[in-house]
Structure formats: structure tokens, C-alpha cells
Short mmCIF file of N, CA and C in Angstrom, two decimals:
data_model
loop_
_atom_site.label_atom_id
_atom_site.label_comp_id
_atom_site.label_asym_id
_atom_site.label_seq_id
_atom_site.Cartn_x
_atom_site.Cartn_y
_atom_site.Cartn_z
N MET A 263 -69.43 -9.49 -53.31
CA MET A 263 -68.91 -8.37 -54.04
C MET A 263 -68.55 -7.27 -53.06
N ARG A 264 -67.51 -6.58 -53.38
CA ARG A 264 -66.96 -5.57 -52.51
C ARG A 264 -67.62 -4.22 -52.74
N SER A 265 -67.62 -3.40 -51.72
CA SER A 265 -68.23 -2.08 -51.82
C SER A 265 -67.32 -1.14 -52.60
N VAL A 266 -67.89 -0.34 -53.46
CA VAL A 266 -67.13 0.59 -54.29
C VAL A 266 -66.85 1.88 -53.53
N LYS A 267 -67.61 2.18 -52.50
CA LYS A 267 -67.48 3.44 -51.80
C LYS A 267 -66.21 3.56 -50.96
N ARG A 268 -65.75 2.50 -50.34
CA ARG A 268 -64.62 2.66 -49.46
C ARG A 268 -63.32 2.12 -50.11
N PRO A 269 -62.26 2.93 -50.02
CA PRO A 269 -60.98 2.48 -50.60
C PRO A 269 -60.33 1.40 -49.73
N ARG A 270 -59.50 0.62 -50.35
CA ARG A 270 -58.79 -0.43 -49.61
C ARG A 270 -57.71 0.21 -48.75
N ARG A 271 -57.67 -0.15 -47.51
CA ARG A 271 -56.73 0.45 -46.57
C ARG A 271 -55.29 -0.06 -46.78
N THR A 272 -55.09 -1.27 -47.27
CA THR A 272 -53.74 -1.79 -47.44
C THR A 272 -52.98 -1.00 -48.48
N VAL A 273 -53.62 -0.55 -49.55
CA VAL A 273 -52.95 0.26 -50.57
C VAL A 273 -52.55 1.60 -49.97
N GLN A 274 -53.39 2.22 -49.22
CA GLN A 274 -53.08 3.50 -48.60
C GLN A 274 -51.92 3.38 -47.60
N ARG A 275 -51.83 2.27 -46.93
CA ARG A 275 -50.80 2.08 -45.92
C ARG A 275 -49.40 2.01 -46.55
N TYR A 276 -49.25 1.38 -47.72
CA TYR A 276 -47.94 1.19 -48.34
C TYR A 276 -47.62 2.22 -49.42
N LYS A 277 -48.51 3.13 -49.69
CA LYS A 277 -48.29 4.13 -50.73
C LYS A 277 -47.05 5.00 -50.48
N PRO A 278 -46.71 5.42 -49.25
CA PRO A 278 -45.50 6.22 -49.02
C PRO A 278 -44.20 5.45 -49.33
N LEU A 279 -44.24 4.13 -49.37
CA LEU A 279 -43.05 3.34 -49.65
C LEU A 279 -42.83 3.10 -51.14
N LEU A 280 -43.76 3.49 -51.97
CA LEU A 280 -43.68 3.22 -53.40
C LEU A 280 -42.50 3.95 -54.05
N PHE A 281 -42.36 5.25 -53.84
CA PHE A 281 -41.27 6.02 -54.46
C PHE A 281 -39.89 5.57 -53.98
N PRO A 282 -39.67 5.43 -52.66
CA PRO A 282 -38.34 4.94 -52.23
C PRO A 282 -38.01 3.55 -52.78
N GLY A 283 -39.00 2.70 -52.91
CA GLY A 283 -38.77 1.35 -53.45
C GLY A 283 -38.35 1.40 -54.90
N ILE A 284 -39.02 2.23 -55.69
CA ILE A 284 -38.67 2.37 -57.11
C ILE A 284 -37.29 3.01 -57.25
N ALA A 285 -36.99 4.00 -56.41
CA ALA A 285 -35.67 4.64 -56.46
C ALA A 285 -34.57 3.65 -56.11
N LEU A 286 -34.78 2.83 -55.10
CA LEU A 286 -33.79 1.83 -54.72
C LEU A 286 -33.58 0.80 -55.83
N LEU A 287 -34.65 0.39 -56.47
CA LEU A 287 -34.55 -0.54 -57.59
C LEU A 287 -33.77 0.07 -58.76
N ALA A 288 -34.00 1.34 -59.05
CA ALA A 288 -33.28 2.02 -60.14
C ALA A 288 -31.79 2.12 -59.83
N VAL A 289 -31.44 2.42 -58.58
CA VAL A 289 -30.03 2.50 -58.20
C VAL A 289 -29.36 1.14 -58.34
N PHE A 290 -30.03 0.09 -57.92
CA PHE A 290 -29.47 -1.26 -58.04
C PHE A 290 -29.26 -1.65 -59.50
N VAL A 291 -30.23 -1.37 -60.36
CA VAL A 291 -30.11 -1.70 -61.79
C VAL A 291 -28.95 -0.92 -62.41
N PHE A 292 -28.82 0.36 -62.07
CA PHE A 292 -27.72 1.17 -62.59
C PHE A 292 -26.37 0.63 -62.11
N TRP A 293 -26.28 0.28 -60.83
CA TRP A 293 -25.04 -0.26 -60.28
C TRP A 293 -24.66 -1.58 -60.95
N ALA A 294 -25.63 -2.45 -61.18
CA ALA A 294 -25.36 -3.74 -61.81
C ALA A 294 -24.91 -3.57 -63.26
N ALA A 295 -25.40 -2.55 -63.93
CA ALA A 295 -25.03 -2.32 -65.33
C ALA A 295 -23.67 -1.66 -65.47
N VAL A 296 -23.29 -0.79 -64.54
CA VAL A 296 -22.06 -0.01 -64.66
C VAL A 296 -20.86 -0.71 -64.03
N VAL A 297 -21.01 -1.28 -62.87
CA VAL A 297 -19.89 -1.89 -62.16
C VAL A 297 -19.59 -3.26 -62.77
N PRO A 298 -18.38 -3.45 -63.32
CA PRO A 298 -18.07 -4.74 -63.92
C PRO A 298 -17.88 -5.82 -62.85
N GLU A 299 -18.15 -7.03 -63.25
CA GLU A 299 -17.99 -8.15 -62.34
C GLU A 299 -16.51 -8.44 -62.15
N GLU A 300 -16.08 -8.56 -60.91
CA GLU A 300 -14.68 -8.84 -60.60
C GLU A 300 -14.43 -10.32 -60.82
N ARG A 301 -13.50 -10.63 -61.72
CA ARG A 301 -13.16 -12.02 -61.98
C ARG A 301 -11.81 -12.32 -61.35
N GLY A 302 -11.63 -13.54 -60.95
CA GLY A 302 -10.37 -13.93 -60.35
C GLY A 302 -10.29 -13.52 -58.89
N GLU A 303 -9.09 -13.62 -58.36
CA GLU A 303 -8.88 -13.28 -56.96
C GLU A 303 -7.77 -12.24 -56.83
N THR A 304 -7.70 -11.62 -55.67
CA THR A 304 -6.66 -10.64 -55.39
C THR A 304 -5.56 -11.32 -54.58
N VAL A 305 -4.32 -11.15 -55.04
CA VAL A 305 -3.18 -11.84 -54.44
C VAL A 305 -2.11 -10.81 -54.11
N GLU A 306 -1.36 -11.04 -53.03
CA GLU A 306 -0.23 -10.17 -52.70
C GLU A 306 1.06 -10.92 -52.99
N PHE A 307 1.98 -10.25 -53.69
CA PHE A 307 3.28 -10.82 -54.05
C PHE A 307 4.35 -10.11 -53.24
N GLN A 308 5.33 -10.88 -52.73
CA GLN A 308 6.42 -10.31 -51.94
C GLN A 308 7.72 -11.01 -52.28
N LYS A 309 8.76 -10.23 -52.60
CA LYS A 309 10.08 -10.81 -52.83
C LYS A 309 11.13 -9.72 -52.70
N GLU A 310 12.09 -9.91 -51.80
CA GLU A 310 13.23 -9.02 -51.61
C GLU A 310 12.83 -7.55 -51.43
N GLY A 311 11.77 -7.31 -50.68
CA GLY A 311 11.33 -5.94 -50.40
C GLY A 311 10.27 -5.42 -51.34
N LEU A 312 10.12 -6.05 -52.50
CA LEU A 312 9.08 -5.63 -53.45
C LEU A 312 7.76 -6.26 -53.03
N ARG A 313 6.75 -5.42 -52.80
CA ARG A 313 5.41 -5.88 -52.44
C ARG A 313 4.42 -5.35 -53.44
N LEU A 314 3.63 -6.26 -54.03
CA LEU A 314 2.63 -5.91 -55.02
C LEU A 314 1.29 -6.50 -54.63
N GLU A 315 0.21 -5.80 -55.00
CA GLU A 315 -1.14 -6.35 -54.87
C GLU A 315 -1.67 -6.51 -56.29
N ILE A 316 -2.05 -7.73 -56.64
CA ILE A 316 -2.45 -8.06 -58.00
C ILE A 316 -3.90 -8.52 -57.97
N THR A 317 -4.76 -7.90 -58.79
CA THR A 317 -6.18 -8.28 -58.86
C THR A 317 -6.42 -9.12 -60.11
N SER A 318 -7.56 -9.79 -60.14
CA SER A 318 -8.02 -10.59 -61.28
C SER A 318 -7.05 -11.70 -61.67
N VAL A 319 -6.48 -12.36 -60.69
CA VAL A 319 -5.56 -13.48 -60.94
C VAL A 319 -6.39 -14.75 -61.09
N HIS A 320 -6.18 -15.49 -62.18
CA HIS A 320 -6.90 -16.75 -62.29
C HIS A 320 -5.99 -17.97 -62.18
N HIS A 321 -4.68 -17.77 -62.15
CA HIS A 321 -3.77 -18.89 -61.92
C HIS A 321 -2.38 -18.37 -61.57
N VAL A 322 -1.73 -19.01 -60.61
CA VAL A 322 -0.35 -18.70 -60.26
C VAL A 322 0.48 -19.95 -60.51
N GLY A 323 1.55 -19.79 -61.27
CA GLY A 323 2.43 -20.93 -61.56
C GLY A 323 3.87 -20.53 -61.30
N GLY A 324 4.71 -21.51 -61.16
CA GLY A 324 6.13 -21.24 -60.93
C GLY A 324 6.98 -22.04 -61.89
N PHE A 325 6.69 -21.99 -63.15
CA PHE A 325 7.34 -22.86 -64.12
C PHE A 325 8.51 -22.21 -64.83
N MET A 326 8.83 -20.98 -64.57
CA MET A 326 9.92 -20.30 -65.24
C MET A 326 11.11 -20.21 -64.28
N ALA A 327 12.32 -20.09 -64.87
CA ALA A 327 13.52 -20.02 -64.02
C ALA A 327 14.59 -19.18 -64.70
N ASN A 328 15.37 -18.48 -63.88
CA ASN A 328 16.55 -17.74 -64.33
C ASN A 328 17.77 -18.63 -64.10
N PHE A 329 18.68 -18.62 -65.06
CA PHE A 329 19.92 -19.38 -64.87
C PHE A 329 20.96 -18.44 -64.30
N ASP A 330 21.55 -18.83 -63.18
CA ASP A 330 22.59 -18.05 -62.52
C ASP A 330 23.94 -18.65 -62.92
N PRO A 331 24.71 -17.96 -63.79
CA PRO A 331 25.97 -18.54 -64.26
C PRO A 331 27.03 -18.65 -63.17
N GLU A 332 26.97 -17.81 -62.14
CA GLU A 332 27.97 -17.87 -61.08
C GLU A 332 27.79 -19.14 -60.23
N ARG A 333 26.55 -19.47 -59.95
CA ARG A 333 26.27 -20.64 -59.11
C ARG A 333 26.00 -21.90 -59.94
N HIS A 334 25.85 -21.74 -61.23
CA HIS A 334 25.48 -22.84 -62.13
C HIS A 334 24.20 -23.51 -61.67
N SER A 335 23.20 -22.67 -61.36
CA SER A 335 21.92 -23.19 -60.91
C SER A 335 20.79 -22.33 -61.48
N GLU A 336 19.59 -22.83 -61.35
CA GLU A 336 18.41 -22.11 -61.81
C GLU A 336 17.62 -21.63 -60.60
N GLU A 337 17.11 -20.39 -60.72
CA GLU A 337 16.29 -19.82 -59.66
C GLU A 337 14.88 -19.64 -60.20
N PRO A 338 13.91 -20.40 -59.68
CA PRO A 338 12.54 -20.29 -60.21
C PRO A 338 11.89 -18.96 -59.81
N TYR A 339 10.97 -18.51 -60.65
CA TYR A 339 10.17 -17.33 -60.32
C TYR A 339 8.73 -17.58 -60.73
N ASP A 340 7.81 -16.83 -60.14
CA ASP A 340 6.38 -17.03 -60.34
C ASP A 340 5.90 -16.43 -61.65
N THR A 341 4.84 -17.04 -62.17
CA THR A 341 4.12 -16.49 -63.32
C THR A 341 2.66 -16.34 -62.90
N TYR A 342 2.11 -15.17 -63.14
CA TYR A 342 0.72 -14.89 -62.79
C TYR A 342 -0.08 -14.77 -64.08
N HIS A 343 -1.10 -15.62 -64.22
CA HIS A 343 -2.02 -15.54 -65.34
C HIS A 343 -3.19 -14.68 -64.87
N ILE A 344 -3.37 -13.53 -65.52
CA ILE A 344 -4.38 -12.56 -65.08
C ILE A 344 -5.31 -12.22 -66.23
N TYR A 345 -6.53 -11.79 -65.88
CA TYR A 345 -7.51 -11.37 -66.87
C TYR A 345 -7.21 -9.94 -67.32
N PRO A 346 -7.59 -9.59 -68.55
CA PRO A 346 -7.48 -8.19 -68.96
C PRO A 346 -8.30 -7.31 -68.02
N GLY A 347 -7.77 -6.15 -67.69
CA GLY A 347 -8.41 -5.26 -66.73
C GLY A 347 -7.85 -5.42 -65.33
N ALA A 348 -6.92 -6.35 -65.15
CA ALA A 348 -6.29 -6.56 -63.84
C ALA A 348 -5.46 -5.34 -63.47
N LYS A 349 -5.36 -5.09 -62.18
CA LYS A 349 -4.57 -3.95 -61.69
C LYS A 349 -3.48 -4.46 -60.76
N VAL A 350 -2.31 -3.84 -60.89
CA VAL A 350 -1.18 -4.15 -60.03
C VAL A 350 -0.83 -2.87 -59.27
N THR A 351 -0.89 -2.94 -57.96
CA THR A 351 -0.57 -1.80 -57.11
C THR A 351 0.77 -2.08 -56.44
N VAL A 352 1.71 -1.15 -56.59
CA VAL A 352 3.03 -1.28 -55.96
C VAL A 352 2.90 -0.77 -54.53
N LEU A 353 2.94 -1.68 -53.56
CA LEU A 353 2.82 -1.30 -52.16
C LEU A 353 4.16 -0.82 -51.61
N GLU A 354 5.23 -1.55 -51.92
CA GLU A 354 6.58 -1.17 -51.50
C GLU A 354 7.55 -1.55 -52.60
N ALA A 355 8.51 -0.67 -52.87
CA ALA A 355 9.57 -0.93 -53.85
C ALA A 355 10.80 -0.14 -53.44
N PRO A 356 11.56 -0.65 -52.46
CA PRO A 356 12.74 0.09 -52.02
C PRO A 356 13.77 0.20 -53.14
N PRO A 357 14.44 1.36 -53.25
CA PRO A 357 15.44 1.55 -54.31
C PRO A 357 16.76 0.88 -53.96
N MET A 358 17.70 0.93 -54.92
CA MET A 358 19.05 0.40 -54.70
C MET A 358 19.81 1.36 -53.77
N GLU A 359 21.02 1.01 -53.42
CA GLU A 359 21.81 1.82 -52.48
C GLU A 359 22.04 3.24 -52.97
N GLY A 360 22.24 3.43 -54.25
CA GLY A 360 22.50 4.76 -54.79
C GLY A 360 21.24 5.60 -54.98
N GLY A 361 20.10 5.06 -54.62
CA GLY A 361 18.85 5.78 -54.79
C GLY A 361 18.19 5.53 -56.13
N LYS A 362 18.80 4.71 -56.98
CA LYS A 362 18.22 4.41 -58.28
C LYS A 362 17.12 3.37 -58.12
N VAL A 363 16.20 3.38 -59.08
CA VAL A 363 15.08 2.43 -59.08
C VAL A 363 15.63 1.02 -59.30
N ARG A 364 15.12 0.08 -58.54
CA ARG A 364 15.63 -1.30 -58.62
C ARG A 364 14.79 -2.18 -59.57
N TRP A 365 13.46 -1.98 -59.61
CA TRP A 365 12.59 -2.84 -60.40
C TRP A 365 11.95 -2.06 -61.54
N VAL A 366 11.85 -2.72 -62.71
CA VAL A 366 11.18 -2.13 -63.86
C VAL A 366 10.22 -3.16 -64.45
N LEU A 367 9.17 -2.65 -65.12
CA LEU A 367 8.21 -3.49 -65.82
C LEU A 367 8.51 -3.42 -67.30
N ARG A 368 8.68 -4.56 -67.93
CA ARG A 368 9.00 -4.63 -69.36
C ARG A 368 7.95 -5.48 -70.07
N THR A 369 7.75 -5.21 -71.37
CA THR A 369 6.95 -6.11 -72.18
C THR A 369 7.86 -7.24 -72.63
N ALA A 370 7.33 -8.44 -72.63
CA ALA A 370 8.15 -9.59 -72.97
C ALA A 370 8.24 -9.83 -74.48
N GLY A 371 7.27 -9.37 -75.23
CA GLY A 371 7.29 -9.61 -76.66
C GLY A 371 6.49 -8.55 -77.39
N GLY A 372 6.41 -8.69 -78.70
CA GLY A 372 5.62 -7.75 -79.48
C GLY A 372 6.32 -6.41 -79.58
N GLU A 373 5.58 -5.35 -79.37
CA GLU A 373 6.13 -4.00 -79.48
C GLU A 373 7.18 -3.76 -78.39
N ARG A 374 8.24 -3.11 -78.75
CA ARG A 374 9.25 -2.74 -77.76
C ARG A 374 8.86 -1.39 -77.16
N ARG A 375 8.68 -1.36 -75.88
CA ARG A 375 8.32 -0.14 -75.16
C ARG A 375 9.40 0.15 -74.14
N GLU A 376 9.41 1.39 -73.71
CA GLU A 376 10.35 1.78 -72.65
C GLU A 376 9.95 1.06 -71.35
N PRO A 377 10.93 0.55 -70.61
CA PRO A 377 10.61 -0.05 -69.31
C PRO A 377 10.01 0.99 -68.36
N LEU A 378 9.05 0.56 -67.58
CA LEU A 378 8.38 1.43 -66.62
C LEU A 378 8.99 1.19 -65.25
N GLU A 379 9.52 2.25 -64.63
CA GLU A 379 10.15 2.14 -63.32
C GLU A 379 9.07 1.98 -62.25
N LEU A 380 9.27 1.02 -61.35
CA LEU A 380 8.31 0.75 -60.28
C LEU A 380 8.79 1.38 -58.98
N THR A 381 7.95 2.23 -58.42
CA THR A 381 8.24 2.88 -57.15
C THR A 381 7.03 2.76 -56.24
N GLY A 382 7.27 2.77 -54.94
CA GLY A 382 6.17 2.69 -53.98
C GLY A 382 5.29 3.92 -54.05
N GLY A 383 3.98 3.73 -53.96
CA GLY A 383 3.04 4.84 -53.96
C GLY A 383 2.63 5.32 -55.34
N MET A 384 3.08 4.67 -56.40
CA MET A 384 2.69 5.09 -57.75
C MET A 384 1.26 4.63 -58.03
N ASP A 385 0.64 5.21 -59.06
CA ASP A 385 -0.71 4.83 -59.44
C ASP A 385 -0.74 3.35 -59.84
N PRO A 386 -1.86 2.66 -59.59
CA PRO A 386 -1.95 1.25 -59.99
C PRO A 386 -1.79 1.10 -61.50
N LEU A 387 -1.15 0.02 -61.90
CA LEU A 387 -0.97 -0.30 -63.31
C LEU A 387 -2.14 -1.17 -63.75
N GLU A 388 -2.76 -0.83 -64.89
CA GLU A 388 -3.87 -1.62 -65.39
C GLU A 388 -3.44 -2.31 -66.68
N PHE A 389 -3.64 -3.62 -66.73
CA PHE A 389 -3.28 -4.42 -67.90
C PHE A 389 -4.55 -4.68 -68.71
N THR A 390 -4.68 -4.02 -69.85
CA THR A 390 -5.91 -4.12 -70.64
C THR A 390 -5.77 -4.99 -71.87
N GLU A 391 -4.56 -5.15 -72.38
CA GLU A 391 -4.40 -5.93 -73.61
C GLU A 391 -3.74 -7.26 -73.31
N GLU A 392 -4.03 -8.24 -74.16
CA GLU A 392 -3.46 -9.56 -73.97
C GLU A 392 -2.01 -9.56 -74.42
N GLU A 393 -1.12 -9.69 -73.47
CA GLU A 393 0.31 -9.64 -73.73
C GLU A 393 1.04 -10.24 -72.53
N THR A 394 2.36 -10.34 -72.62
CA THR A 394 3.18 -10.84 -71.53
C THR A 394 4.07 -9.72 -71.03
N PHE A 395 4.10 -9.56 -69.70
CA PHE A 395 4.91 -8.52 -69.06
C PHE A 395 5.81 -9.18 -68.03
N SER A 396 6.97 -8.58 -67.79
CA SER A 396 7.92 -9.09 -66.80
C SER A 396 8.36 -7.98 -65.87
N ILE A 397 8.56 -8.31 -64.61
CA ILE A 397 9.18 -7.39 -63.66
C ILE A 397 10.62 -7.84 -63.53
N TYR A 398 11.52 -6.91 -63.78
CA TYR A 398 12.96 -7.20 -63.86
C TYR A 398 13.69 -6.49 -62.73
N ASP A 399 14.57 -7.22 -62.05
CA ASP A 399 15.38 -6.69 -60.97
C ASP A 399 16.69 -6.19 -61.57
N LEU A 400 16.89 -4.86 -61.58
CA LEU A 400 18.09 -4.28 -62.19
C LEU A 400 19.34 -4.57 -61.38
N GLU A 401 19.21 -4.70 -60.07
CA GLU A 401 20.37 -4.94 -59.22
C GLU A 401 20.97 -6.33 -59.45
N ARG A 402 20.11 -7.33 -59.54
CA ARG A 402 20.58 -8.70 -59.73
C ARG A 402 20.62 -9.11 -61.19
N GLY A 403 19.93 -8.37 -62.06
CA GLY A 403 19.90 -8.69 -63.49
C GLY A 403 19.06 -9.92 -63.79
N LEU A 404 17.95 -10.09 -63.05
CA LEU A 404 17.10 -11.27 -63.21
C LEU A 404 15.63 -10.87 -63.29
N THR A 405 14.84 -11.70 -63.96
CA THR A 405 13.40 -11.55 -63.96
C THR A 405 12.87 -12.05 -62.62
N VAL A 406 11.96 -11.28 -62.02
CA VAL A 406 11.41 -11.63 -60.72
C VAL A 406 10.01 -12.22 -60.85
N LEU A 407 9.26 -11.75 -61.86
CA LEU A 407 7.85 -12.11 -61.97
C LEU A 407 7.38 -11.90 -63.40
N ASP A 408 6.53 -12.80 -63.91
CA ASP A 408 5.91 -12.64 -65.22
C ASP A 408 4.41 -12.53 -65.07
N PHE A 409 3.79 -11.72 -65.93
CA PHE A 409 2.34 -11.60 -66.03
C PHE A 409 1.92 -12.04 -67.42
N TYR A 410 1.02 -13.01 -67.49
CA TYR A 410 0.42 -13.41 -68.76
C TYR A 410 -1.01 -12.91 -68.74
N VAL A 411 -1.30 -11.89 -69.54
CA VAL A 411 -2.64 -11.31 -69.58
C VAL A 411 -3.41 -12.06 -70.66
N THR A 412 -4.43 -12.80 -70.25
CA THR A 412 -5.21 -13.60 -71.20
C THR A 412 -6.66 -13.71 -70.74
N GLU A 413 -7.55 -13.83 -71.70
CA GLU A 413 -8.96 -13.96 -71.43
C GLU A 413 -9.34 -15.43 -71.16
N ASP A 414 -8.46 -16.36 -71.54
CA ASP A 414 -8.75 -17.80 -71.40
C ASP A 414 -8.88 -18.21 -69.95
N ASP A 415 -9.81 -19.12 -69.71
CA ASP A 415 -9.98 -19.73 -68.40
C ASP A 415 -9.50 -21.17 -68.42
N GLN A 416 -8.56 -21.47 -69.30
CA GLN A 416 -8.13 -22.85 -69.47
C GLN A 416 -7.44 -23.39 -68.24
N GLU A 417 -7.45 -24.68 -68.11
CA GLU A 417 -6.75 -25.34 -67.01
C GLU A 417 -5.26 -25.39 -67.35
N TYR A 418 -4.43 -25.06 -66.42
CA TYR A 418 -3.00 -25.07 -66.62
C TYR A 418 -2.40 -26.29 -65.96
N TRP A 419 -1.29 -26.71 -66.50
CA TRP A 419 -0.59 -27.83 -65.89
C TRP A 419 -0.11 -27.38 -64.52
N LYS A 420 -0.51 -28.11 -63.49
CA LYS A 420 -0.19 -27.69 -62.13
C LYS A 420 0.68 -28.72 -61.46
#
């Protein structure tokens, strides 16, 4: 049996670390609860001077095409399947020769909204609702890129 008169030295030795340890644990729990888990991967898109950084991408496909009536051919373009909450940052978007904006973001279906002009240095665009969006090249009159915002993790035909 142990003596009641003398305190255990190991408890006294680690007592100064008790408060910092609890504080660190509280910060970690708060961070885990507030910061959402990043799903998907971050991808950079580049075409004809337009550079975009796209987050939360879960699949990239190239199954869509524009028909060029002058050449009688089809020009494929990429489709990005992204999770809701994904952000698109415009890194570079050079304008047309007259200084007008060359690229715009349009909704592909549902509600008709005004096209959003894409310029370099603008705030990141956040896609929160499940819908389809297209980036349209005004100079060439063609779709450059499609975004399918969906929560599904389904396998796509590759």
C-alpha cells in the first residue's frame, strides 16, 4: 500500500502541460467541425489564353463537340463534373482586340440568367446549386467548356 503523505511526482511534473493540451484539443475539434472536407481534386484548364483553376472536380470528360459549319467538322470540348461548392478562379482571360470581354459564363438550362463576363483577377465563382453551366467564346461563337454541378459520385463512361 502506498503512503498517503507524499504526492505522486509524475502528476506534478505534467500538470503545466494540462491547459495547453486541452486548448490544442479544443482548437482541433473546432477546426474539424467548421472546415468542410475538400472533395475531388483541383485542376487547371487552359485554352486559347483562358486559364482557370477549378476545385472539387470528380470527373473530366470530353464527350461534347461544337459543329463548325465552315470546316464541316466537329471540335470537341471538355466537360467537368464538379461537386456543389466548387470554385472556379479566372487566372487569365485576355480580351478581344477591341477590348471587349471574350468569354462569358452562361447557364445551360433552367432559369435564364444574364451571362457573366469572365475577366482576369475577378473573385472566384462558387457553384452551389446542381445545374449545368457553359463557358462561351464570343469571338469564335463556340462553347469552350461545360460544368455539370452534381452531388453524384457515379462512374462515367470513360
